[in-house]
PDB file of C-alpha atoms in Angstrom:
ATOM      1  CA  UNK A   1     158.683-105.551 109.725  1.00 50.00           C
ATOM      2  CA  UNK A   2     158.827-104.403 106.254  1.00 47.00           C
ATOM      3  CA  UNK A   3     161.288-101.987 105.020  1.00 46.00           C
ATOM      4  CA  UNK A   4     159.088 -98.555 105.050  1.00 44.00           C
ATOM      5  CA  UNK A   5     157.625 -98.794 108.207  1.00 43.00           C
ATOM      6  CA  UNK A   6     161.056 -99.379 109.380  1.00 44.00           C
ATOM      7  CA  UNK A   7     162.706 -95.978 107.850  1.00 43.00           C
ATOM      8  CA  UNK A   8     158.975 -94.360 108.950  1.00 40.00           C
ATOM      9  CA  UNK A   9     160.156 -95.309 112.699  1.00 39.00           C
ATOM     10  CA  UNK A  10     163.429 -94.232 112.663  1.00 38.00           C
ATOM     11  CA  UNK A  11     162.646 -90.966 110.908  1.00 41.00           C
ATOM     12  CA  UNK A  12     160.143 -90.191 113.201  1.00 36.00           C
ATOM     13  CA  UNK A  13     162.809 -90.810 116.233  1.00 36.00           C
ATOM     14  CA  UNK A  14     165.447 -88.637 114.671  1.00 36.00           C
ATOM     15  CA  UNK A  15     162.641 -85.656 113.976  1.00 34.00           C
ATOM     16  CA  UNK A  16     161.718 -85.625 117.981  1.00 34.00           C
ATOM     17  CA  UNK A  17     164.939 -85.309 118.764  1.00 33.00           C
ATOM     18  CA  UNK A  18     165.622 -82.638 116.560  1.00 33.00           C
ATOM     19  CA  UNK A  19     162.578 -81.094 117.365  1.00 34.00           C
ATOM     20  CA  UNK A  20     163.627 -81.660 121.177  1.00 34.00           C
ATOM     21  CA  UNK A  21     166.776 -79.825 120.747  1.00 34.00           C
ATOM     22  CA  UNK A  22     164.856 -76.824 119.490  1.00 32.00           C
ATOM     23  CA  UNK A  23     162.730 -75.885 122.918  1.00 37.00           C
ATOM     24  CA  UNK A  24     161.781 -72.247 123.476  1.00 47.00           C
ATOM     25  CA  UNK A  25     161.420 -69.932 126.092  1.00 51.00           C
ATOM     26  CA  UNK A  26     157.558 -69.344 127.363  1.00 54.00           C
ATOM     27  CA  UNK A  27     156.362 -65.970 127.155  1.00 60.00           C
ATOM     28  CA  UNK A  28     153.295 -64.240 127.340  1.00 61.00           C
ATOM     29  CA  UNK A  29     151.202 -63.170 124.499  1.00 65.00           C
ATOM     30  CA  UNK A  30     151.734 -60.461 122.348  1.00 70.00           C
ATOM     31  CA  UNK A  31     149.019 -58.437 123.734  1.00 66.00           C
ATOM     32  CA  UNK A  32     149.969 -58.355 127.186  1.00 66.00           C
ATOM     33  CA  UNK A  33     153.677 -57.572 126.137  1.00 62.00           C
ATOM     34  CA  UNK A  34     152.527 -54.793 123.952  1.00 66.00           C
ATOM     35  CA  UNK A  35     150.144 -53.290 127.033  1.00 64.00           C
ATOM     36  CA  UNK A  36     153.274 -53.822 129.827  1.00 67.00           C
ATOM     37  CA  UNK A  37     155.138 -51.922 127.207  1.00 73.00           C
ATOM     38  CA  UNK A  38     153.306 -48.881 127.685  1.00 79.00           C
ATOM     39  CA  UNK A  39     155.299 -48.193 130.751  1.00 84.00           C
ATOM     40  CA  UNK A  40     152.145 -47.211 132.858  1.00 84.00           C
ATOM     41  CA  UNK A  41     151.672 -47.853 136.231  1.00 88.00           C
ATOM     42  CA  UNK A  42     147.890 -48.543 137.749  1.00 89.00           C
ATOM     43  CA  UNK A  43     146.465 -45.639 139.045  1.00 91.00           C
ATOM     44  CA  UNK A  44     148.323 -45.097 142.340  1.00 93.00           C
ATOM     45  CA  UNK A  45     150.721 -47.712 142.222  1.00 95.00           C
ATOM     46  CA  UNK A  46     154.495 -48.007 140.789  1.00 96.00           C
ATOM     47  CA  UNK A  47     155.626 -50.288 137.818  1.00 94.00           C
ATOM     48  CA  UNK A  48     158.595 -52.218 138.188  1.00 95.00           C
ATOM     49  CA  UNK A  49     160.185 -53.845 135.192  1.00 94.00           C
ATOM     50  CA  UNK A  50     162.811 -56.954 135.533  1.00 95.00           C
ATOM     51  CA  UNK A  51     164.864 -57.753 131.973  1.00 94.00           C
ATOM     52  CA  UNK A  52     167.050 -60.655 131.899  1.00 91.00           C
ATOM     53  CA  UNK A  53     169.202 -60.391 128.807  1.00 81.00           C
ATOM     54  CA  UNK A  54     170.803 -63.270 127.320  1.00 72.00           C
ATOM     55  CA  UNK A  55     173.425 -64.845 129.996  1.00 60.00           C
ATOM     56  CA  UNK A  56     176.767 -66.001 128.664  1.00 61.00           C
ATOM     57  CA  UNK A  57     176.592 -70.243 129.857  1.00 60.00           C
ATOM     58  CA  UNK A  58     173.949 -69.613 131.961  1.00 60.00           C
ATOM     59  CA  UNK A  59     170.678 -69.210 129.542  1.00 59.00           C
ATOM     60  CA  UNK A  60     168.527 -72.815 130.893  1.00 69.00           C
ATOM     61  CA  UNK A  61     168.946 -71.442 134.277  1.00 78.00           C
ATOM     62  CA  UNK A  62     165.464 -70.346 135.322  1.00 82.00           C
ATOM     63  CA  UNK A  63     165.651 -67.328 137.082  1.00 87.00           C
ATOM     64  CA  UNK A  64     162.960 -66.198 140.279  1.00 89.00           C
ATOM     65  CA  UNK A  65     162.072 -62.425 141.318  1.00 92.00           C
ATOM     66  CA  UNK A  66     161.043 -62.502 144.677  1.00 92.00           C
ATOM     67  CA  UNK A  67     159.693 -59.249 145.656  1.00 95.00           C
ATOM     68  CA  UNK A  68     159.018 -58.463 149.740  1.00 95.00           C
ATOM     69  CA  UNK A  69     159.675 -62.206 150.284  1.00 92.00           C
ATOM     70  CA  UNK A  70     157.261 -63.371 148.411  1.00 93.00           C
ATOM     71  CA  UNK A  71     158.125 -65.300 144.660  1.00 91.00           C
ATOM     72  CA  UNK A  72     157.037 -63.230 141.920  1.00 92.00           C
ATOM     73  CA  UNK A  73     157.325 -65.347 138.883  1.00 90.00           C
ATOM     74  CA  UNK A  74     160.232 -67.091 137.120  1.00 89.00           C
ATOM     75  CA  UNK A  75     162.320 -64.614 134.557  1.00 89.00           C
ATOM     76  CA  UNK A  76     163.816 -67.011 131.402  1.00 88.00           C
ATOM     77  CA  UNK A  77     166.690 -65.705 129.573  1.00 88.00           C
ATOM     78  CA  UNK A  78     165.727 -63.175 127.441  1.00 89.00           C
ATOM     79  CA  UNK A  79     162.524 -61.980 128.925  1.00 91.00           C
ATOM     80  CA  UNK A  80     161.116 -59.613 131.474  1.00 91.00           C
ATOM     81  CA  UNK A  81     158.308 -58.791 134.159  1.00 93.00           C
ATOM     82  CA  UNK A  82     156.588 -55.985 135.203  1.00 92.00           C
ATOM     83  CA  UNK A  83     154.841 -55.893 138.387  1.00 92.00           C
ATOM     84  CA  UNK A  84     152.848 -53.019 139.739  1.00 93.00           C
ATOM     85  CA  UNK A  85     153.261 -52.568 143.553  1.00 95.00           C
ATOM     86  CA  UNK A  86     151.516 -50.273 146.544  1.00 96.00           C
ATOM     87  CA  UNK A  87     153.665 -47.363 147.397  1.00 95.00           C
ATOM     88  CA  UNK A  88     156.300 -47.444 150.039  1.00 97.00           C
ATOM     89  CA  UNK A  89     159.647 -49.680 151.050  1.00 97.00           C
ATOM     90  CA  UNK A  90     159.947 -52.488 149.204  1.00 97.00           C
ATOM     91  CA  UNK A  91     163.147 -55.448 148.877  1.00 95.00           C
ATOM     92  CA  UNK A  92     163.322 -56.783 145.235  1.00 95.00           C
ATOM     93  CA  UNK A  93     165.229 -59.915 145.512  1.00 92.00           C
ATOM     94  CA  UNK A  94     166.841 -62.095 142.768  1.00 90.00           C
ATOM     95  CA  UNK A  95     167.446 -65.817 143.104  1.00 86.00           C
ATOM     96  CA  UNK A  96     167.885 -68.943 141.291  1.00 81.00           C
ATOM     97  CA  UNK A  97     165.013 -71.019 140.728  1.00 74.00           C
ATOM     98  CA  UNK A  98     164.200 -74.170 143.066  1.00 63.00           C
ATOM     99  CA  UNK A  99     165.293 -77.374 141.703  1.00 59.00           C
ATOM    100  CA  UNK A 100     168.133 -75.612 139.338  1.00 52.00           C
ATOM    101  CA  UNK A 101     170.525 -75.354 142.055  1.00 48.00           C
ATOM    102  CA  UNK A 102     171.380 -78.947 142.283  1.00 45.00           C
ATOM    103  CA  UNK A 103     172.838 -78.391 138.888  1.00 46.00           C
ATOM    104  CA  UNK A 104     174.996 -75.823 139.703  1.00 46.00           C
ATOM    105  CA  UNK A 105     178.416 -76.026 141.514  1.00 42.00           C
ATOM    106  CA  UNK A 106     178.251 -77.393 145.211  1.00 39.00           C
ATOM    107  CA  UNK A 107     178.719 -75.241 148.036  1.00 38.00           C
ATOM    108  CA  UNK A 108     177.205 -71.818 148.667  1.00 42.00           C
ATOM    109  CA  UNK A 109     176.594 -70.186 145.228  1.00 47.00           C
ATOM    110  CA  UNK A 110     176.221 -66.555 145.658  1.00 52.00           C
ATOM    111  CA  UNK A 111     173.150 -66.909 144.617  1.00 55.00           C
ATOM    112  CA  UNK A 112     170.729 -64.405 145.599  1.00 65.00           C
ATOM    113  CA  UNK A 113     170.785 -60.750 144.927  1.00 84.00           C
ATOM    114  CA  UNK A 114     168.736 -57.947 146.095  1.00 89.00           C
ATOM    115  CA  UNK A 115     167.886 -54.241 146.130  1.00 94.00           C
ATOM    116  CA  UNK A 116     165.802 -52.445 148.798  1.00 95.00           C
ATOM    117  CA  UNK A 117     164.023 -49.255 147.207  1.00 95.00           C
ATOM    118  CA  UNK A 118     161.062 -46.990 148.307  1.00 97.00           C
ATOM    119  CA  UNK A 119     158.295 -46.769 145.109  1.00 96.00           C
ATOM    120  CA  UNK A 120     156.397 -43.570 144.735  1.00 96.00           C
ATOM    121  CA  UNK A 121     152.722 -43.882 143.076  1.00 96.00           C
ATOM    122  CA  UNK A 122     152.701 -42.886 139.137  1.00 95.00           C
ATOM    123  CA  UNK A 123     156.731 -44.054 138.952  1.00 95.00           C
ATOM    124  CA  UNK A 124     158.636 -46.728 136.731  1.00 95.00           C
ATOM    125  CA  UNK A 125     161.582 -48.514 138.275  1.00 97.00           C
ATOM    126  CA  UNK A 126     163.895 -50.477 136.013  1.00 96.00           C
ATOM    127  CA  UNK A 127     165.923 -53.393 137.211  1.00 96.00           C
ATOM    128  CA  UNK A 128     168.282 -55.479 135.127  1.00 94.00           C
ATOM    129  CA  UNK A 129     168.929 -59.264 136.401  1.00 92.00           C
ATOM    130  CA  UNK A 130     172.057 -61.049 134.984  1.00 87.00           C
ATOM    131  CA  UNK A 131     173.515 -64.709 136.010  1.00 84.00           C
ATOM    132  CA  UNK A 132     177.364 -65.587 135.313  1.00 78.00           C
ATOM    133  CA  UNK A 133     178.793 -68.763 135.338  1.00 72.00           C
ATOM    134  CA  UNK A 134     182.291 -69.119 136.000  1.00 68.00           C
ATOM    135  CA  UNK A 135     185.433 -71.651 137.413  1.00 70.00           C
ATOM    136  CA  UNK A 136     182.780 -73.440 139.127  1.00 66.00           C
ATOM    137  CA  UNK A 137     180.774 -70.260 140.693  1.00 68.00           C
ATOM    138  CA  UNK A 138     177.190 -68.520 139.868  1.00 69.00           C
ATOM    139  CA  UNK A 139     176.760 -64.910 140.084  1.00 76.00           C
ATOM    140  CA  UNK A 140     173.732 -63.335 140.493  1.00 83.00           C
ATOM    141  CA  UNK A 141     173.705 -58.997 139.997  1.00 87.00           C
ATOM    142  CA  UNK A 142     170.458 -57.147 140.537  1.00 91.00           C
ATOM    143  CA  UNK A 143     170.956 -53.674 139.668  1.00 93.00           C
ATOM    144  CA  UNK A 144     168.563 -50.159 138.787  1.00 95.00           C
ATOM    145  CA  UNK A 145     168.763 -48.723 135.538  1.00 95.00           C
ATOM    146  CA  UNK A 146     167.939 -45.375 133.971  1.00 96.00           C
ATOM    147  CA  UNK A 147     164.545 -45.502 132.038  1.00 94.00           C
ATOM    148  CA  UNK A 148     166.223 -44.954 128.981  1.00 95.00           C
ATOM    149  CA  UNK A 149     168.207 -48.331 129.872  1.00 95.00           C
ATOM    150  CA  UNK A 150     165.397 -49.833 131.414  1.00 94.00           C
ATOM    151  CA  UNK A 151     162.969 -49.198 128.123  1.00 93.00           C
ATOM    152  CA  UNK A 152     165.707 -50.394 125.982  1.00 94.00           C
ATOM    153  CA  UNK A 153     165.820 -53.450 127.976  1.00 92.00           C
ATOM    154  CA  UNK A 154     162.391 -54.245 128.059  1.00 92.00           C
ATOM    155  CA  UNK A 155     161.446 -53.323 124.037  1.00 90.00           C
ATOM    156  CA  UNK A 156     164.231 -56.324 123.339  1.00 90.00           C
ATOM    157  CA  UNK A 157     162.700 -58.801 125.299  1.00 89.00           C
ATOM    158  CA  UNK A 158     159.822 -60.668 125.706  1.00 88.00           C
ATOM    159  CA  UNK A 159     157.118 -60.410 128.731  1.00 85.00           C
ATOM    160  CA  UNK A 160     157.752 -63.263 131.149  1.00 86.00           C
ATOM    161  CA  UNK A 161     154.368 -65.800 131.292  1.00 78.00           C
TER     162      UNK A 161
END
């Protein structure tokens, strides 16, 4: 071929990978992060809020909120959900994401986490999720946070899509 369409082709190549390197996280739009930001729960229900922060080693693992056995979306690094849910006993369960674990270490991986509360209509609950990766382990922690915590959590994030 002729010389341009040559250094055309192989600029092209070297901007997709570039590009490739540069993926980002999926969230939801602004407007439904601004609205879950409101911190109010649907009129007899409880809000529950999940924030991932940023994970040291550990920020392409896809996280998954399960919540009364049932998967309640994935939670990227960096993002959060919020969930309203009936009143009553509930088990909010932390795990990773299908298909990730085969990259992980072999063997069992610690790798679920949960927290059994009871929700009271017109309440917030605040949960932060966190994965560590370590000397060939994964470590999930689930844990409730104040609402101060919790909001502060949730205003530096993103909402999960």
């Amino acid at each position: 071929g002729d010389w341009s369409s040559d250094v055309c082709s192989s600029d092209l190549v070297a901007a997709s990978v570039l590009l490739a390197g540069c993926s980002s996280v999926p969230t939801a739009s602004n407007s439904l992060d601004l609205v879950a930001q409101k911190f109010q729960p649907e009129a007899g229900k409880a809000s529950l809020y999940i924030s991932r922060e940023g994970d040291v080693g550990s920020s392409g693992t896809m996280l998954q909120t399960v919540l009364d056995g049932r998967t309640a979306g994935s939670l990227p690094t960096g993002t959060y959900q919020s969930i309203n849910v009936d009143a009553g006993d509930h088990v909010l369960m932390l795990n990773i994401a299908s298909g990730e674990q085969e990259t992980m270490a072999p063997g069992r991986l610690g790798n679920e986490s949960q927290i059994k509360f009871n929700a009271e209509p017109g309440k917030t609950y605040f949960f932060r999720a966190s994965l560590l990766l370590g000397w060939g382990k994964a470590r999930l922690t689930l844990m409730q946070v104040d609402s101060a915590e919790g909001q502060k959590d949730v205003t530096a994030s993103k909402l999960a899509p």
